[in-house]
Amino acid sequence: MKNNGQSRDVFYVSDGTAITCETLGHVVLGQFPFKANEKTFPFVESEHKLDELIREINQSYQRNGIKPLVFFSIVVPEIRTGLMQSSAYCYDVLESIVAQVKDDLQLEPKPKLQRSHSVGKDSDKYFDRIAAIEYTLAHDDGISLKNLDQADIILLGVSRSGKTPTSLYLAMQFGLRVVNYPFIDDDIKRLRLMSEFEIHRHKLFGLTIDPKRLTEIRENRLAGSDYASTEQCLQELASVESLFRREAIPYINTSSLSVEEISTRILERAGLKRRVF
């Protein structure tokens, strides 16, 4: 079956985590009016992994009748050459930038595998990010409220307002330790902050969302439930936004924002420093 032009397979490929490829790929694809069917291949450092990747790329081409897009960052010349010979449009996410820096500085770049960032002088940064991800996962969706003193930021909001993806993005991209807590019925009825949050007020940040959008998201999860009803969504959002205003908790509406945009606005408004890896 031929692709109708409304969607296209996209691959993010790297000899490292592929986070950079995903981030830059999302920025580029946001300029074009089609749906991206995305798949990520991190740590492509061997012929075996390359063969597996090329097999999927070629199958995509055979299945859809159009070449998929590949955003990649590969250091090993043999792996890079093999990928470029696949049935895809391939884009090196760093090539043009590196070339321009090379010309401006009159220096030859010395590429190295991204995994080398995990050893030697950069090992502390690597393990800091891993620790941040582990902390964030352990404090997702109100699982635990222990060790809040270690949190960089605490996200509050109703269920399905974007807290989990934002938390993980902040941890993975910037090495921040994030707690996220969904307000439940008891919280909304009390309409006050839990005592655990009182001494960490300076870390609190709220997420809200348009009622219509929240209803749509919840309907996809639990269709026909009270949880997804327009009335329930309106009540929860009105109560929580009132709490944010009363307690002077900064907050943003996530309805029309990507997770990258949400995260950037939080960093800016909360005054958090980006930790670059």
XYZ file of N, CA and C in Angstrom:
831
model
N 0.845 -1.203 0.000
C 0.000 0.000 0.000
C 0.876 1.247 0.000
N 0.565 2.200 -0.849
C 1.341 3.433 -0.936
C 0.947 4.400 0.171
N 1.912 5.155 0.628
C 1.663 6.163 1.648
C 0.881 7.311 1.032
N -0.085 7.857 1.771
C -0.934 8.925 1.228
C -0.346 10.316 1.432
N 0.887 10.380 1.964
C 1.520 11.679 2.150
C 1.216 12.338 3.471
N 0.263 11.764 4.238
C -0.104 12.345 5.517
C 0.750 11.824 6.666
N 1.529 10.781 6.429
C 2.412 10.247 7.464
C 3.676 9.704 6.809
N 4.707 9.586 7.619
C 5.977 9.094 7.100
C 6.775 8.500 8.264
N 7.454 7.383 7.997
C 8.295 6.777 9.023
C 9.556 7.612 9.215
N 9.935 7.795 10.488
C 11.115 8.579 10.832
C 11.952 7.785 11.831
N 13.257 7.721 11.564
C 14.174 7.013 12.445
C 15.192 7.989 13.034
N 15.423 7.862 14.343
C 16.472 8.625 15.013
C 17.578 7.638 15.372
N 18.773 7.869 14.867
C 19.853 6.884 14.965
C 21.116 7.537 15.519
N 21.755 6.862 16.469
C 22.983 7.413 17.033
C 23.851 6.306 17.618
N 25.139 6.603 17.749
C 26.022 5.700 18.469
C 26.021 6.025 19.965
N 25.178 7.002 20.348
C 24.977 7.355 21.752
C 23.517 7.168 22.129
N 22.994 8.073 22.939
C 21.619 7.938 23.437
C 20.564 8.295 22.403
N 20.920 9.043 21.371
C 20.015 9.523 20.312
C 19.114 10.665 20.772
N 19.351 11.179 21.963
C 18.527 12.287 22.459
C 18.697 13.531 21.590
N 19.939 13.806 21.188
C 20.180 14.973 20.339
C 19.467 14.828 19.003
N 19.523 13.636 18.416
C 18.850 13.399 17.133
C 17.347 13.600 17.268
N 16.781 13.076 18.345
C 15.343 13.229 18.573
C 14.967 14.701 18.732
N 15.739 15.411 19.532
C 15.427 16.817 19.801
C 15.487 17.650 18.523
N 16.584 17.538 17.775
C 16.716 18.312 16.543
C 15.727 17.846 15.485
N 15.488 16.532 15.434
C 14.514 16.005 14.486
C 13.120 16.558 14.738
N 12.737 16.654 16.015
C 11.417 17.188 16.357
C 11.287 18.650 15.930
N 12.361 19.403 16.124
C 12.341 20.816 15.725
C 12.142 20.942 14.215
N 12.874 20.133 13.452
C 12.773 20.177 11.989
C 11.395 19.718 11.524
N 10.935 18.587 12.048
C 9.669 18.018 11.582
C 8.475 18.883 11.971
N 8.670 19.697 13.015
C 7.583 20.598 13.406
C 7.262 21.636 12.344
N 8.138 21.763 11.350
C 7.908 22.729 10.275
C 7.087 22.144 9.124
N 6.802 20.839 9.181
C 6.148 20.175 8.049
C 4.822 19.539 8.457
N 3.828 19.614 7.552
C 2.466 19.156 7.879
C 2.227 17.667 7.613
N 2.942 16.807 8.316
C 2.646 15.379 8.211
C 2.901 14.712 9.559
N 2.305 13.563 9.744
C 2.484 12.808 10.988
C 3.744 11.955 10.881
N 4.580 12.022 11.902
C 5.815 11.227 11.920
C 5.607 9.964 12.747
N 5.838 8.817 12.106
C 5.825 7.544 12.821
C 7.253 7.257 13.258
N 7.554 7.548 14.509
C 8.936 7.624 14.955
C 9.433 6.343 15.628
N 10.714 6.076 15.405
C 11.382 4.969 16.088
C 12.832 5.359 16.314
N 13.339 5.039 17.505
C 14.685 5.444 17.878
C 15.619 4.244 17.999
N 16.808 4.393 17.435
C 17.849 3.365 17.519
C 19.087 3.967 18.177
N 19.242 3.846 19.494
C 20.451 4.338 20.156
C 21.573 3.302 20.109
N 22.788 3.737 20.354
C 23.963 2.874 20.487
C 24.168 1.936 19.290
N 24.047 2.485 18.094
C 24.326 1.706 16.875
C 25.835 1.788 16.625
N 26.554 0.810 17.173
C 28.015 0.851 17.144
C 28.627 -0.392 16.494
N 27.776 -1.315 16.033
C 28.287 -2.570 15.475
C 27.601 -2.876 14.149
N 28.213 -3.748 13.378
C 27.624 -4.180 12.108
C 26.297 -4.875 12.343
N 26.219 -5.625 13.433
C 24.972 -6.341 13.736
C 23.810 -5.366 13.943
N 24.043 -4.326 14.741
C 22.985 -3.340 14.978
C 22.673 -2.563 13.710
N 23.684 -2.296 12.915
C 23.459 -1.601 11.651
C 22.595 -2.449 10.721
N 22.875 -3.748 10.637
C 22.083 -4.645 9.781
C 20.628 -4.660 10.209
N 20.403 -4.697 11.512
C 19.032 -4.688 12.041
C 18.321 -3.388 11.668
N 19.030 -2.279 11.804
C 18.468 -0.971 11.471
C 18.130 -0.877 9.990
N 19.068 -1.257 9.127
C 18.852 -1.173 7.683
C 17.700 -2.061 7.253
N 17.567 -3.204 7.906
C 16.445 -4.094 7.601
C 15.112 -3.382 7.863
N 15.022 -2.673 8.976
C 13.776 -1.957 9.290
C 13.535 -0.800 8.328
N 14.597 -0.104 7.976
C 14.471 1.010 7.030
C 13.972 0.505 5.679
N 14.577 -0.553 5.184
C 14.186 -1.098 3.880
C 12.773 -1.661 3.904
N 12.391 -2.271 5.022
C 11.022 -2.781 5.153
C 10.015 -1.633 5.131
N 10.384 -0.531 5.748
C 9.517 0.653 5.725
C 9.322 1.144 4.298
N 10.416 1.193 3.546
C 10.350 1.647 2.160
C 9.479 0.720 1.313
N 9.657 -0.591 1.503
C 8.865 -1.564 0.748
C 7.393 -1.505 1.131
N 7.137 -1.290 2.404
C 5.764 -1.273 2.903
C 4.996 -0.023 2.469
N 5.650 1.122 2.509
C 4.965 2.394 2.256
C 5.168 2.962 0.862
N 6.215 2.502 0.189
C 6.463 3.005 -1.153
C 7.170 4.335 -1.196
N 7.580 4.877 -0.051
C 8.352 6.116 -0.001
C 9.483 5.941 1.007
N 10.559 6.648 0.776
C 11.700 6.527 1.660
C 11.413 7.164 3.030
N 11.785 6.489 4.103
C 11.661 7.110 5.421
C 12.741 8.167 5.625
N 12.602 8.950 6.675
C 13.598 9.957 7.029
C 14.456 9.422 8.178
N 15.763 9.665 8.100
C 16.671 9.229 9.157
C 17.488 10.420 9.632
N 17.329 10.775 10.898
C 18.150 11.798 11.527
C 19.198 11.058 12.353
N 20.488 11.287 12.052
C 21.496 10.460 12.699
C 22.716 11.254 13.158
N 23.434 10.638 14.068
C 24.727 11.139 14.516
C 25.610 9.913 14.745
N 26.490 9.655 13.807
C 27.331 8.453 13.829
C 28.790 8.850 13.646
N 29.675 8.314 14.473
C 31.100 8.617 14.392
C 31.855 7.599 13.546
N 31.581 6.306 13.731
C 32.333 5.250 13.041
C 32.083 5.340 11.535
N 33.117 5.547 10.730
C 32.941 5.743 9.280
C 32.216 4.596 8.585
N 32.523 3.348 8.966
C 31.887 2.195 8.322
C 30.396 2.147 8.607
N 30.016 2.476 9.832
C 28.594 2.484 10.208
C 27.874 3.603 9.466
N 28.505 4.754 9.416
C 27.924 5.899 8.718
C 27.729 5.599 7.238
N 28.741 5.019 6.589
C 28.657 4.702 5.163
C 27.555 3.690 4.895
N 27.474 2.669 5.728
C 26.431 1.660 5.554
C 25.034 2.244 5.686
N 24.860 3.131 6.656
C 23.552 3.767 6.854
C 23.180 4.626 5.657
N 24.144 5.371 5.116
C 23.878 6.257 3.987
C 23.467 5.498 2.733
N 23.767 4.199 2.670
C 23.415 3.392 1.505
C 22.042 2.733 1.632
N 21.341 2.983 2.732
C 20.015 2.402 2.941
C 18.960 3.143 2.119
N 17.767 2.583 2.074
C 16.663 3.173 1.302
C 15.970 4.265 2.110
N 16.710 5.336 2.403
C 16.162 6.413 3.231
C 16.816 7.735 2.865
N 16.144 8.818 3.243
C 16.751 10.137 3.183
C 17.458 10.344 4.529
N 18.792 10.457 4.512
C 19.577 10.509 5.747
C 20.121 11.909 6.000
N 19.976 12.369 7.243
C 20.412 13.709 7.616
C 21.306 13.637 8.852
N 22.552 14.025 8.684
C 23.482 14.109 9.807
C 23.140 15.379 10.585
N 22.703 15.230 11.825
C 22.193 16.380 12.579
C 23.292 17.355 12.979
N 24.546 16.933 12.932
C 25.636 17.815 13.360
C 26.557 18.267 12.234
N 26.431 17.665 11.064
C 27.400 17.863 9.994
C 27.617 19.331 9.634
N 26.538 20.047 9.347
C 26.687 21.432 8.895
C 27.232 22.325 10.005
N 26.838 22.064 11.241
C 27.325 22.873 12.362
C 28.810 22.632 12.580
N 29.206 21.359 12.591
C 30.614 21.018 12.792
C 31.478 21.622 11.685
N 30.983 21.536 10.452
C 31.740 22.074 9.319
C 31.945 23.581 9.451
N 30.903 24.279 9.899
C 31.018 25.732 10.032
C 31.971 26.105 11.163
N 31.876 25.389 12.287
C 32.788 25.651 13.402
C 34.230 25.375 12.979
N 34.425 24.285 12.230
C 35.755 23.945 11.715
C 36.327 25.096 10.881
N 35.507 25.630 9.976
C 35.966 26.723 9.122
C 36.261 27.989 9.923
N 35.372 28.288 10.877
C 35.545 29.512 11.658
C 36.781 29.449 12.558
N 37.019 28.288 13.165
C 38.120 28.155 14.114
C 39.411 27.673 13.473
N 39.281 27.194 12.232
C 40.448 26.631 11.553
C 41.076 25.505 12.372
N 40.206 24.642 12.898
C 40.625 23.485 13.675
C 39.965 22.242 13.118
N 40.680 21.125 13.147
C 40.116 19.869 12.705
C 39.364 19.208 13.857
N 38.113 18.820 13.634
C 37.381 18.115 14.693
C 37.951 16.720 14.915
N 37.808 16.224 16.131
C 38.261 14.873 16.460
C 37.087 14.099 17.057
N 36.243 13.526 16.177
C 35.036 12.828 16.659
C 35.393 11.651 17.557
N 34.485 11.367 18.507
C 34.636 10.187 19.346
C 33.261 9.642 19.656
N 33.195 8.371 19.972
C 31.915 7.756 20.299
C 31.291 8.449 21.492
N 29.988 8.692 21.409
C 29.323 9.400 22.494
C 29.369 8.621 23.797
N 29.474 7.315 23.699
C 29.483 6.541 24.935
C 30.735 6.853 25.756
N 31.779 7.412 25.128
C 32.974 7.759 25.887
C 32.706 8.863 26.893
N 31.547 9.524 26.777
C 31.188 10.544 27.760
C 30.947 9.932 29.123
N 30.781 8.623 29.165
C 30.471 7.978 30.438
C 31.718 7.581 31.205
N 32.900 7.873 30.681
C 34.127 7.495 31.367
C 35.017 8.720 31.514
N 36.068 8.567 32.316
C 37.034 9.647 32.458
C 36.464 10.875 33.125
N 36.885 12.043 32.628
C 36.549 13.295 33.304
C 35.064 13.629 33.246
N 34.320 13.023 32.320
C 32.892 13.328 32.208
C 32.019 12.325 32.951
N 32.619 11.397 33.677
C 31.830 10.344 34.311
C 30.853 10.890 35.339
N 31.254 11.957 36.047
C 30.356 12.525 37.058
C 29.066 13.033 36.426
N 29.187 13.699 35.258
C 28.003 14.196 34.569
C 27.105 13.048 34.141
N 27.708 12.003 33.625
C 26.933 10.844 33.166
C 26.148 10.244 34.320
N 26.821 9.995 35.432
C 26.149 9.349 36.552
C 25.165 10.291 37.237
N 25.415 11.593 37.161
C 24.441 12.554 37.685
C 23.121 12.443 36.928
N 23.212 12.306 35.606
C 21.991 12.199 34.812
C 21.267 10.897 35.106
N 22.005 9.797 35.204
C 21.381 8.517 35.539
C 20.679 8.605 36.891
N 21.325 9.232 37.866
C 20.724 9.385 39.190
C 19.458 10.234 39.122
N 19.497 11.279 38.285
C 18.322 12.144 38.133
C 17.148 11.378 37.536
N 17.432 10.546 36.537
C 16.369 9.753 35.910
C 15.785 8.761 36.909
N 16.657 8.094 37.667
C 16.184 7.127 38.663
C 15.344 7.811 39.737
N 15.789 8.980 40.180
C 15.040 9.735 41.191
C 13.668 10.126 40.652
N 13.647 10.631 39.424
C 12.395 11.093 38.816
C 11.409 9.948 38.635
N 11.882 8.793 38.193
C 11.012 7.622 38.043
C 10.454 7.182 39.394
N 11.268 7.264 40.430
C 10.836 6.847 41.767
C 9.828 7.814 42.372
N 9.764 9.032 41.816
C 8.843 10.043 42.349
C 7.776 10.444 41.320
N 7.529 9.554 40.358
C 6.526 9.823 39.328
C 5.122 9.610 39.859
N 4.219 10.511 39.504
C 2.787 10.341 39.775
C 2.475 10.114 41.255
N 3.251 10.765 42.130
C 2.978 10.667 43.563
C 3.355 9.349 44.196
N 4.195 8.532 43.518
C 4.595 7.235 44.066
C 5.248 7.402 45.428
N 6.103 8.409 45.545
C 6.814 8.646 46.798
C 6.985 10.133 47.024
N 6.887 10.525 48.294
C 7.155 11.914 48.668
C 8.339 11.970 49.632
N 9.182 10.939 49.569
C 10.384 10.916 50.393
C 11.508 11.688 49.696
N 12.418 12.189 50.496
C 13.616 12.863 49.988
C 13.284 14.050 49.080
N 12.250 14.802 49.439
C 11.899 15.975 48.637
C 12.992 17.042 48.692
N 13.838 16.962 49.714
C 14.929 17.932 49.808
C 15.921 17.771 48.656
N 15.923 16.590 48.010
C 16.822 16.335 46.894
C 16.253 16.790 45.550
N 14.976 17.153 45.522
C 14.325 17.535 44.267
C 14.785 18.911 43.802
N 14.936 19.045 42.493
C 15.198 20.356 41.905
C 13.901 21.115 41.682
N 12.844 20.371 41.370
C 11.539 20.990 41.130
C 10.442 19.968 41.397
N 9.281 20.459 41.826
C 8.125 19.612 42.117
C 6.970 20.089 41.250
N 6.520 19.244 40.335
C 5.423 19.603 39.435
C 4.096 19.141 40.019
N 3.120 20.053 40.013
C 1.784 19.758 40.524
C 0.763 19.979 39.422
N -0.315 19.210 39.452
C -1.371 19.399 38.465
C -2.370 18.264 38.519
N -3.479 18.410 37.808
C -4.468 17.340 37.749
C -3.917 16.192 36.910
N -4.539 15.062 37.018
C -4.137 13.895 36.244
C -4.246 14.180 34.747
N -3.211 13.813 33.982
C -3.150 13.956 32.528
C -2.922 15.390 32.057
N -2.230 16.174 32.850
C -1.915 17.544 32.427
C -0.499 17.667 31.870
N 0.228 16.545 31.767
C 1.549 16.553 31.147
C 2.707 16.450 32.112
N 2.445 16.054 33.347
C 3.497 16.054 34.365
C 4.565 14.990 34.115
N 4.156 13.764 33.798
C 5.132 12.679 33.643
C 6.082 12.896 32.464
N 5.581 13.156 31.240
C 6.531 13.376 30.141
C 7.451 14.566 30.376
N 6.919 15.612 30.997
C 7.750 16.779 31.290
C 8.826 16.436 32.312
N 8.459 15.689 33.337
C 9.419 15.279 34.370
C 10.560 14.474 33.771
N 10.215 13.508 32.934
C 11.234 12.644 32.341
C 12.118 13.425 31.373
N 11.534 14.349 30.650
C 12.327 15.168 29.728
C 13.332 16.015 30.505
N 12.890 16.620 31.588
C 13.784 17.441 32.401
C 14.914 16.610 32.999
N 14.601 15.376 33.372
C 15.625 14.499 33.946
C 16.607 14.030 32.886
N 16.077 13.589 31.743
C 16.931 13.023 30.696
C 17.764 14.083 29.986
N 17.160 15.226 29.712
C 17.857 16.266 28.957
C 18.759 17.140 29.818
N 18.311 17.412 31.053
C 19.015 18.404 31.859
C 19.511 17.871 33.201
N 19.304 16.592 33.458
C 19.811 16.004 34.691
C 19.151 16.541 35.949
N 17.900 16.998 35.847
C 17.188 17.549 37.000
C 16.392 16.462 37.713
N 16.375 16.537 39.015
C 15.591 15.596 39.826
C 14.197 16.191 40.014
N 13.209 15.478 39.497
C 11.853 16.031 39.431
C 10.867 15.131 40.161
N 10.044 15.744 40.971
C 8.911 15.065 41.604
C 7.661 15.544 40.890
N 6.746 14.640 40.570
C 5.450 15.120 40.069
C 4.324 14.466 40.849
N 3.335 15.294 41.162
C 2.243 14.844 42.027
C 0.900 15.223 41.411
N 0.013 14.227 41.209
C -1.317 14.522 40.668
C -2.311 14.798 41.789
N -3.028 15.891 41.694
C -4.058 16.173 42.687
C -5.195 15.164 42.541
N -5.549 14.516 43.634
C -6.663 13.566 43.642
C -7.863 14.220 44.324
N -8.981 13.484 44.376
C -10.214 14.056 44.913
C -10.036 14.639 46.309
N -9.334 13.911 47.194
C -9.153 14.392 48.564
C -8.397 15.712 48.597
N -7.396 15.838 47.729
C -6.636 17.094 47.670
C -7.531 18.237 47.224
N -8.332 17.964 46.198
C -9.185 19.008 45.630
C -10.275 19.422 46.615
N -10.794 18.450 47.367
C -11.815 18.773 48.363
C -11.242 19.632 49.480
N -9.997 19.319 49.888
C -9.356 20.111 50.950
C -8.921 21.469 50.425
N -8.536 21.486 49.160
C -8.054 22.684 48.483
C -6.952 23.391 49.275
N -5.984 22.585 49.703
C -4.813 23.160 50.359
C -3.609 22.272 50.068
N -2.448 22.851 50.220
C -1.233 22.106 49.973
C -1.011 21.059 51.048
N -0.468 19.935 50.643
C -0.083 18.917 51.614
C 1.080 19.448 52.444
N 1.162 18.986 53.670
C 2.211 19.467 54.570
C 3.603 19.169 54.027
N 3.741 18.051 53.281
C 5.042 17.690 52.710
C 5.579 18.767 51.760
N 4.666 19.524 51.139
C 5.077 20.531 50.169
C 5.326 21.904 50.785
N 4.847 22.109 51.986
C 4.920 23.439 52.590
C 6.347 23.957 52.689
N 7.275 23.106 53.127
C 8.644 23.583 53.327
C 9.449 23.601 52.026
N 8.799 23.176 50.932
C 9.479 23.173 49.634
C 8.743 24.072 48.644
N 8.125 25.114 49.150
C 7.323 25.999 48.299
C 8.121 26.564 47.130
N 9.377 26.858 47.370
C 10.204 27.472 46.328
C 10.469 26.518 45.164
N 10.151 25.224 45.340
C 10.367 24.227 44.285
C 9.084 23.907 43.522
N 7.959 24.424 43.973
C 6.672 24.052 43.385
C 6.424 24.775 42.063
N 5.868 24.031 41.109
C 5.489 24.604 39.817
C 4.258 23.847 39.322
N 3.261 24.593 38.842
C 2.006 23.972 38.443
C 1.831 23.842 36.934
N 1.157 22.776 36.541
C 0.761 22.580 35.151
C -0.754 22.523 35.089
N -1.313 23.248 34.135
C -2.742 23.166 33.903
C -2.987 22.940 32.410
N -4.241 22.828 32.026
C -4.572 22.456 30.651
C -6.005 22.881 30.374
N -6.346 23.115 29.117
C -7.715 23.497 28.780
C -8.676 22.337 29.070
N -9.854 22.620 29.607
C -10.812 21.560 29.951
C -11.157 20.646 28.770
N -11.358 21.243 27.600
C -11.715 20.429 26.433
C -10.609 19.446 26.092
N -9.360 19.924 26.131
C -8.219 19.054 25.821
C -8.069 17.961 26.869
N -8.276 18.312 28.127
C -8.179 17.318 29.202
C -9.245 16.239 29.050
N -10.437 16.650 28.677
C -11.515 15.684 28.457
C -11.152 14.711 27.338
N -10.608 15.239 26.252
C -10.209 14.384 25.125
C -9.166 13.351 25.553
N -8.165 13.801 26.291
C -7.086 12.902 26.735
C -7.634 11.816 27.650
N -8.495 12.217 28.588
C -9.035 11.245 29.530
C -10.010 10.289 28.860
N -10.732 10.779 27.857
C -11.651 9.901 27.119
C -10.878 8.789 26.412
N -9.710 9.110 25.913
C -8.897 8.088 25.253
C -8.429 7.024 26.232
N -8.345 7.390 27.487
C -7.883 6.459 28.517
C -9.034 5.700 29.159
N -10.083 6.432 29.543
C -11.241 5.806 30.207
C -12.517 6.417 29.650
N -12.896 5.964 28.475
C -14.068 6.521 27.788
C -15.337 6.310 28.607
N -16.158 7.376 28.681
C -17.455 7.286 29.339
C -17.417 7.327 30.848
N -16.265 7.525 31.436
C -16.134 7.529 32.899
C -16.379 8.924 33.470
N -16.696 8.978 34.765
C -16.815 10.268 35.434
C -15.488 11.022 35.375
N -14.411 10.266 35.476
C -13.049 10.815 35.431
C -12.824 11.636 34.162
N -13.453 11.213 33.057
C -13.249 11.881 31.774
C -14.354 12.880 31.438
N -15.338 13.010 32.296
C -16.472 13.878 31.988
C -16.067 15.348 31.971
N -16.766 16.121 31.173
C -16.487 17.556 31.086
C -16.660 18.231 32.434
N -17.692 17.846 33.167
C -17.963 18.448 34.474
C -16.813 18.201 35.450
N -16.334 16.946 35.469
C -15.244 16.601 36.375
C -13.972 17.375 36.027
N -13.670 17.461 34.734
C -12.466 18.175 34.300
C -12.552 19.657 34.640
N -13.707 20.240 34.393
C -13.894 21.654 34.716
C -13.723 21.917 36.205
N -14.320 21.058 37.029
C -14.250 21.231 38.478
C -12.813 21.107 38.983
N -12.103 20.078 38.522
C -10.737 19.856 38.974
C -9.835 21.027 38.583
N -9.947 21.453 37.339
C -9.075 22.528 36.860
C -9.361 23.846 37.569
N -10.635 24.148 37.771
C -10.990 25.388 38.465
C -10.438 25.385 39.889
N -10.559 24.251 40.565
C -10.087 24.151 41.947
C -8.573 24.255 42.033
N -7.891 23.546 41.163
C -6.428 23.525 41.217
C -5.839 24.868 40.805
N -6.394 25.506 39.778
C -5.894 26.811 39.381
C -6.140 27.848 40.479
N -7.244 27.705 41.182
C -7.519 28.592 42.316
C -6.458 28.408 43.400
N -6.077 27.136 43.622
C -5.033 26.845 44.603
C -3.699 27.455 44.185
N -3.363 27.316 42.920
C -2.114 27.882 42.415
C -2.069 29.395 42.661
N -3.176 30.058 42.348
C -3.210 31.516 42.510
C -3.126 31.904 43.982
N -3.882 31.206 44.810
C -3.916 31.548 46.240
C -2.567 31.334 46.908
N -1.886 30.264 46.509
C -0.603 29.923 47.129
C 0.584 30.524 46.378
N 0.304 31.355 45.362
C 1.359 32.012 44.571
C 2.322 30.999 43.955
N 1.762 29.903 43.428
C 2.564 28.880 42.753
C 2.567 29.204 41.263
N 3.720 29.415 40.660
C 3.747 29.703 39.217
C 3.226 28.507 38.438
N 2.520 28.770 37.345
C 1.999 27.654 36.543
C 1.830 28.076 35.096
N 1.790 27.069 34.207
C 1.588 27.323 32.788
C 0.545 26.356 32.246
N -0.078 26.772 31.141
C -1.055 25.938 30.445
C -0.322 25.132 29.370
N -0.466 23.815 29.420
C 0.288 22.929 28.528
C -0.455 22.554 27.246
N -1.654 23.056 27.062
C -2.536 22.566 25.990
C -1.914 22.560 24.605
N -1.255 23.647 24.239
C -0.731 23.769 22.878
C 0.794 23.717 22.824
N 1.406 23.225 23.890
C 2.862 23.214 23.972
C 3.423 21.804 23.867
N 4.579 21.679 23.208
C 5.288 20.406 23.190
C 6.004 20.233 24.519
N 6.470 19.025 24.800
C 7.182 18.784 26.059
C 8.464 19.606 26.108
N 9.097 19.828 24.945
C 10.291 20.668 24.910
C 9.963 22.105 25.319
N 8.844 22.628 24.795
C 8.447 23.999 25.117
C 8.043 24.125 26.584
N 7.319 23.130 27.086
C 6.913 23.143 28.499
C 8.146 23.190 29.388
N 9.102 22.301 29.097
C 10.312 22.203 29.911
C 11.113 23.499 29.885
N 11.256 24.087 28.698
C 12.018 25.325 28.570
C 11.366 26.460 29.353
N 10.056 26.551 29.309
C 9.356 27.609 30.039
C 9.467 27.411 31.549
N 9.428 26.148 31.978
C 9.599 25.874 33.401
C 10.989 26.297 33.855
N 12.018 25.916 33.082
C 13.390 26.282 33.427
C 13.545 27.791 33.544
N 12.936 28.496 32.599
C 13.053 29.954 32.570
C 12.359 30.592 33.764
N 11.118 30.189 34.004
C 10.334 30.830 35.055
C 10.783 30.412 36.453
N 11.268 29.170 36.571
C 11.714 28.689 37.879
C 13.157 29.075 38.169
N 13.839 29.626 37.159
C 15.220 30.045 37.356
C 16.183 28.894 37.533
N 15.855 27.740 36.938
C 16.711 26.561 37.052
C 17.803 26.602 35.997
N 18.976 26.181 36.366
C 20.109 26.173 35.451
C 20.091 24.902 34.619
N 20.276 25.035 33.311
C 20.389 23.880 32.432
C 21.703 23.167 32.719
N 21.623 21.869 32.837
C 22.843 21.069 32.984
C 23.081 20.370 31.666
N 24.107 20.792 30.974
C 24.375 20.283 29.632
C 25.281 19.069 29.708
N 24.954 18.018 28.921
C 25.731 16.782 28.930
C 26.370 16.576 27.564
